[in-house]
Coordinates of C-alpha atoms in Angstrom, one line a residue:
M429 CA -73.7 -110.5 -69.4
S430 CA -75.6 -110.0 -72.7
E431 CA -74.4 -109.8 -76.2
Q432 CA -75.3 -106.7 -78.4
T433 CA -75.2 -104.5 -75.3
L434 CA -73.4 -101.3 -74.6
Y435 CA -72.3 -101.2 -70.9
I436 CA -71.8 -97.8 -69.2
V437 CA -69.2 -98.6 -66.6
A438 CA -68.2 -96.3 -63.8
T439 CA -64.5 -96.5 -62.8
P440 CA -62.7 -95.2 -59.7
I441 CA -62.1 -91.4 -59.3
G442 CA -59.0 -92.0 -57.2
N443 CA -58.9 -95.1 -55.0
L444 CA -58.7 -98.2 -57.2
D445 CA -60.4 -100.3 -54.5
D446 CA -63.7 -98.4 -55.3
I447 CA -64.2 -100.4 -58.5
T448 CA -67.0 -102.9 -58.2
P449 CA -66.7 -106.7 -58.8
R450 CA -69.4 -106.4 -61.5
A451 CA -67.5 -103.6 -63.3
L452 CA -64.4 -105.8 -63.4
E453 CA -66.4 -108.8 -64.7
V454 CA -67.9 -106.7 -67.5
L455 CA -64.6 -105.1 -68.5
A456 CA -62.9 -108.5 -68.7
K457 CA -65.7 -110.1 -70.7
V458 CA -66.8 -107.6 -73.3
D459 CA -65.3 -107.7 -76.8
V460 CA -64.0 -104.2 -76.7
I461 CA -63.8 -101.2 -74.3
A462 CA -64.4 -97.7 -75.6
A463 CA -62.2 -95.4 -73.5
E464 CA -61.9 -91.6 -73.4
D465 CA -58.1 -91.9 -73.2
T466 CA -56.8 -95.3 -74.0
R467 CA -53.3 -94.7 -72.5
H468 CA -54.9 -93.6 -69.2
S469 CA -57.4 -96.4 -69.1
Q470 CA -54.7 -99.0 -70.0
K471 CA -53.1 -98.4 -66.6
L472 CA -56.4 -99.2 -64.9
L473 CA -56.9 -102.4 -66.9
S474 CA -53.3 -103.5 -66.4
H475 CA -53.7 -103.1 -62.6
F476 CA -56.5 -105.6 -62.7
N477 CA -54.9 -107.8 -65.3
I478 CA -57.7 -107.1 -67.9
R479 CA -56.6 -107.6 -71.5
T480 CA -59.7 -106.5 -73.4
P481 CA -58.9 -104.4 -76.5
L482 CA -59.4 -100.6 -76.3
V483 CA -60.7 -98.1 -78.8
P484 CA -60.7 -94.3 -78.3
V485 CA -64.0 -92.5 -78.0
H486 CA -63.5 -88.9 -77.0
D487 CA -64.9 -85.4 -77.7
H488 CA -63.2 -85.2 -81.1
N489 CA -64.1 -88.5 -82.6
E490 CA -67.2 -89.7 -80.8
R491 CA -69.6 -89.2 -83.7
Q492 CA -67.4 -91.1 -86.0
Q493 CA -66.7 -93.9 -83.6
A494 CA -70.3 -94.4 -82.8
E495 CA -71.0 -95.8 -86.2
G496 CA -68.2 -98.5 -85.7
I497 CA -69.5 -99.4 -82.3
V498 CA -73.1 -99.8 -83.6
Q499 CA -71.6 -102.1 -86.2
R500 CA -69.9 -104.2 -83.6
L501 CA -73.2 -104.5 -81.7
A502 CA -74.9 -105.6 -85.0
E503 CA -72.3 -108.3 -85.3
G504 CA -73.3 -109.7 -81.9
K505 CA -70.5 -108.2 -79.9
S506 CA -70.6 -106.4 -76.6
V507 CA -68.9 -103.1 -75.7
A508 CA -68.1 -101.2 -72.5
L509 CA -67.8 -97.4 -72.3
I510 CA -65.5 -95.9 -69.7
S511 CA -64.2 -92.4 -69.1
D512 CA -60.9 -91.4 -67.5
A513 CA -62.6 -91.6 -64.1
G514 CA -66.0 -91.8 -62.5
T515 CA -69.3 -92.2 -64.4
P516 CA -69.2 -91.8 -68.2
L517 CA -71.3 -88.9 -69.7
I518 CA -71.1 -86.8 -66.5
S519 CA -69.1 -83.9 -67.9
D520 CA -67.4 -86.6 -70.1
P521 CA -68.0 -87.9 -73.7
G522 CA -70.7 -90.6 -74.4
Y523 CA -74.0 -88.8 -75.1
H524 CA -73.8 -89.1 -78.8
L525 CA -72.7 -92.8 -78.6
V526 CA -75.5 -93.7 -76.2
R527 CA -78.1 -92.0 -78.4
E528 CA -76.9 -93.7 -81.6
V529 CA -76.9 -97.1 -79.9
R530 CA -80.4 -96.7 -78.6
Q531 CA -81.7 -95.4 -81.9
A532 CA -80.2 -98.5 -83.6
G533 CA -82.3 -100.6 -81.2
F534 CA -79.5 -102.1 -79.1
R535 CA -79.5 -102.3 -75.3
V536 CA -77.6 -99.8 -73.1
S537 CA -77.0 -101.1 -69.6
P538 CA -75.5 -98.8 -66.9
L539 CA -73.4 -100.1 -64.0
P540 CA -73.5 -97.8 -61.0
G541 CA -70.3 -96.8 -59.3
P542 CA -68.1 -93.8 -58.5
C543 CA -69.2 -90.3 -59.4
A544 CA -67.4 -87.2 -58.1
V545 CA -70.6 -85.1 -57.9
V546 CA -72.4 -87.4 -55.5
T547 CA -69.4 -88.4 -53.6
A548 CA -68.5 -84.8 -52.8
L549 CA -72.0 -83.7 -52.2
C550 CA -72.8 -86.3 -49.6
A551 CA -70.0 -85.1 -47.4
A552 CA -70.4 -81.3 -47.9
G553 CA -72.9 -80.5 -45.2
L554 CA -75.1 -78.6 -47.7
P555 CA -78.7 -79.4 -48.6
T556 CA -78.8 -82.5 -50.8
D557 CA -82.5 -83.0 -51.3
R558 CA -82.4 -80.8 -54.4
F559 CA -79.3 -79.7 -56.2
V560 CA -78.1 -78.6 -59.7
F561 CA -75.1 -79.9 -61.4
E562 CA -73.5 -77.3 -63.8
G563 CA -70.3 -79.1 -64.8
F564 CA -67.4 -76.8 -65.7
L565 CA -68.0 -73.1 -65.8
P566 CA -66.9 -71.4 -69.1
A567 CA -63.2 -70.9 -69.5
K568 CA -63.5 -67.3 -70.7
A569 CA -63.9 -64.6 -68.0
Q570 CA -66.9 -62.8 -69.3
A571 CA -68.9 -66.0 -70.1
R572 CA -68.0 -67.3 -66.6
I573 CA -69.4 -64.1 -65.0
Q574 CA -72.6 -64.3 -67.1
T575 CA -73.2 -67.9 -66.1
L576 CA -72.8 -67.1 -62.4
Q577 CA -75.1 -64.1 -62.8
F578 CA -77.7 -66.5 -64.3
L579 CA -77.3 -68.9 -61.4
S580 CA -77.2 -66.2 -58.7
K581 CA -80.8 -66.7 -57.6
E582 CA -80.8 -70.5 -57.9
P583 CA -82.2 -71.7 -54.5
R584 CA -80.8 -75.2 -54.8
T585 CA -77.3 -76.3 -54.0
V586 CA -75.2 -75.7 -57.1
V587 CA -72.4 -78.2 -58.0
F588 CA -69.5 -77.4 -60.3
Y589 CA -66.3 -79.1 -61.5
E590 CA -63.2 -76.9 -61.8
S591 CA -59.7 -77.4 -63.1
P592 CA -56.7 -76.4 -61.0
H593 CA -55.4 -73.7 -63.3
R594 CA -58.8 -71.9 -63.2
I595 CA -59.8 -72.4 -59.6
L596 CA -58.6 -69.0 -58.4
A597 CA -60.2 -67.1 -61.2
T598 CA -63.5 -69.0 -60.6
L599 CA -63.5 -68.3 -56.9
E600 CA -62.7 -64.6 -57.5
A601 CA -65.6 -64.5 -60.0
M602 CA -67.9 -66.1 -57.5
V603 CA -67.1 -63.4 -54.9
E604 CA -67.6 -60.7 -57.4
V605 CA -71.0 -61.9 -58.6
L606 CA -72.4 -63.6 -55.5
G607 CA -71.0 -61.5 -52.6
S608 CA -69.5 -62.5 -49.3
E609 CA -72.3 -64.3 -47.5
R610 CA -72.8 -67.4 -49.5
Q611 CA -71.3 -70.6 -48.2
L612 CA -69.1 -72.8 -50.4
V613 CA -67.6 -76.2 -49.9
M614 CA -64.6 -77.1 -52.1
A615 CA -63.7 -80.8 -52.3
R616 CA -60.3 -81.7 -53.8
E617 CA -58.7 -85.1 -54.7
I618 CA -61.7 -87.1 -53.4
T619 CA -60.8 -90.6 -52.3
K620 CA -57.1 -89.9 -52.9
T621 CA -54.3 -89.5 -50.4
F622 CA -54.6 -85.7 -50.2
E623 CA -58.4 -85.5 -50.1
T624 CA -59.4 -82.2 -48.6
F625 CA -62.7 -80.4 -47.9
L626 CA -62.6 -76.6 -47.4
Q627 CA -65.8 -74.9 -46.1
G628 CA -66.6 -71.2 -45.4
T629 CA -68.0 -68.1 -47.0
L630 CA -66.8 -67.5 -50.6
P631 CA -64.1 -65.0 -49.5
E632 CA -62.9 -67.4 -46.8
V633 CA -62.5 -70.3 -49.2
L634 CA -60.8 -67.9 -51.7
D635 CA -58.3 -66.8 -49.1
L636 CA -57.5 -70.5 -48.1
V637 CA -56.9 -71.5 -51.7
R638 CA -55.0 -68.3 -52.6
N639 CA -52.6 -68.8 -49.6
D640 CA -52.0 -72.5 -50.1
P641 CA -50.7 -73.6 -53.5
N642 CA -51.5 -77.2 -52.7
Q643 CA -55.2 -76.3 -52.8
Q644 CA -54.7 -75.3 -56.5
K645 CA -53.9 -78.8 -57.6
G646 CA -55.8 -82.0 -58.4
E647 CA -59.5 -82.7 -59.2
I648 CA -61.9 -80.1 -57.7
V649 CA -65.6 -80.1 -57.0
L650 CA -67.2 -76.8 -55.9
M651 CA -70.6 -76.9 -54.0
L652 CA -72.3 -73.6 -53.6
Q653 CA -75.1 -72.9 -51.1
G654 CA -78.3 -72.0 -52.9
A655 CA -79.6 -68.4 -52.9
P656 CA -81.7 -67.5 -49.9
A657 CA -85.2 -66.2 -50.6
A658 CA -85.5 -62.4 -50.5
A659 CA -87.4 -61.0 -47.6
G660 CA -91.1 -61.0 -48.4
D661 CA -90.8 -63.6 -51.2
D662 CA -93.2 -66.5 -51.3
L663 CA -91.8 -69.9 -50.5
D664 CA -91.7 -72.6 -53.1
A665 CA -94.2 -75.4 -52.6
A666 CA -91.7 -77.8 -51.1
A667 CA -90.3 -75.2 -48.5
E668 CA -93.9 -74.2 -47.7
Q669 CA -94.9 -77.7 -47.0
T670 CA -91.8 -78.3 -44.9
M671 CA -92.6 -75.2 -42.8
R672 CA -96.3 -76.1 -42.4
T673 CA -95.4 -79.6 -41.2
L674 CA -92.8 -78.3 -38.7
M675 CA -95.1 -75.6 -37.4
D676 CA -97.7 -78.2 -36.4
V677 CA -95.2 -79.6 -33.9
L678 CA -92.7 -76.9 -33.1
P679 CA -92.7 -73.2 -32.1
I680 CA -92.1 -71.1 -35.2
S681 CA -88.6 -70.1 -34.2
Q682 CA -87.6 -73.8 -34.0
A683 CA -89.6 -74.6 -37.1
A684 CA -87.7 -71.9 -39.0
A685 CA -84.3 -73.0 -37.8
T686 CA -85.0 -76.7 -38.6
A687 CA -86.5 -75.8 -42.1
A688 CA -83.4 -73.6 -42.8
K689 CA -81.2 -76.7 -42.3
L690 CA -83.4 -78.9 -44.5
T691 CA -83.9 -76.4 -47.3
G692 CA -80.9 -74.2 -47.3
L693 CA -83.1 -71.1 -47.1
N694 CA -82.5 -68.2 -44.8
R695 CA -83.8 -68.8 -41.3
K696 CA -85.0 -65.2 -40.9
V697 CA -87.0 -65.4 -44.2
L698 CA -88.6 -68.6 -43.0
Y699 CA -89.4 -67.0 -39.7
Q700 CA -91.0 -63.9 -41.3
W701 CA -93.0 -66.1 -43.6
A702 CA -94.3 -68.1 -40.5
L703 CA -95.3 -64.9 -38.8
S704 CA -97.1 -63.7 -41.9
Q705 CA -99.0 -67.0 -42.0
Q706 CA -100.0 -66.8 -38.4
S707 CA -101.3 -63.3 -39.0
I708 CA -103.3 -64.5 -42.0
D709 CA -104.7 -67.5 -40.1
G710 CA -105.5 -65.4 -37.1
S711 CA -107.5 -62.9 -39.2
A712 CA -109.4 -65.6 -41.1

């Protein structure tokens, strides 16, 4: 472990056994830990018998605290940054601090570990080769609608965080803007006792959540199937390459079905594109 270093330390999102030995070593040995909520983080540190001092670094004081942390580094000390759970800076404070530390010429060293986005996505059964993380949707209804409209044609899997008290409003807005065909996976309380994954069309997931108050509690990740290409649209370069590779070894119906699973695009659109390419190639 190095002096004059800011360590970015991922902490468990639920199950405390998910913390890494390296994270525990760094948290125990640094001079101070910058925490989003010191009272919350103290419980984690007490569980592992870590007595390192804590200082608060959150949305309301991050710019001011950055100066003090840079000063600590200048004095030869080391600092760890943690959030309430998961990887710092991912929909959590820390960007301004990291920027200031780097601009001051000190080292920033990240420790990999739990992150709700990746943990949820790898178990969702949606395309993961390309995805977009949007964080939390706006709290106000009109801004939420506008953001969903902006994302409505996004072809990649779209990942959101959502709070329990807004989950119904968000799902209702998704149905209103995106319709009834798009698939959604909702992950709740990942790694905890009541971990659940709900999957279905947007209306189906909305009904499940509306009819079960337990699904309106806890930490929530929403993973939305990307928009299918409209009939007649050109494929993007990656999808086209996938189709051409598969068409070399499979009939076009199988190639389209396989490519649909790999890219998240509509099978019929891929099939029609393949037919059009056969027609072009045949007339060349």
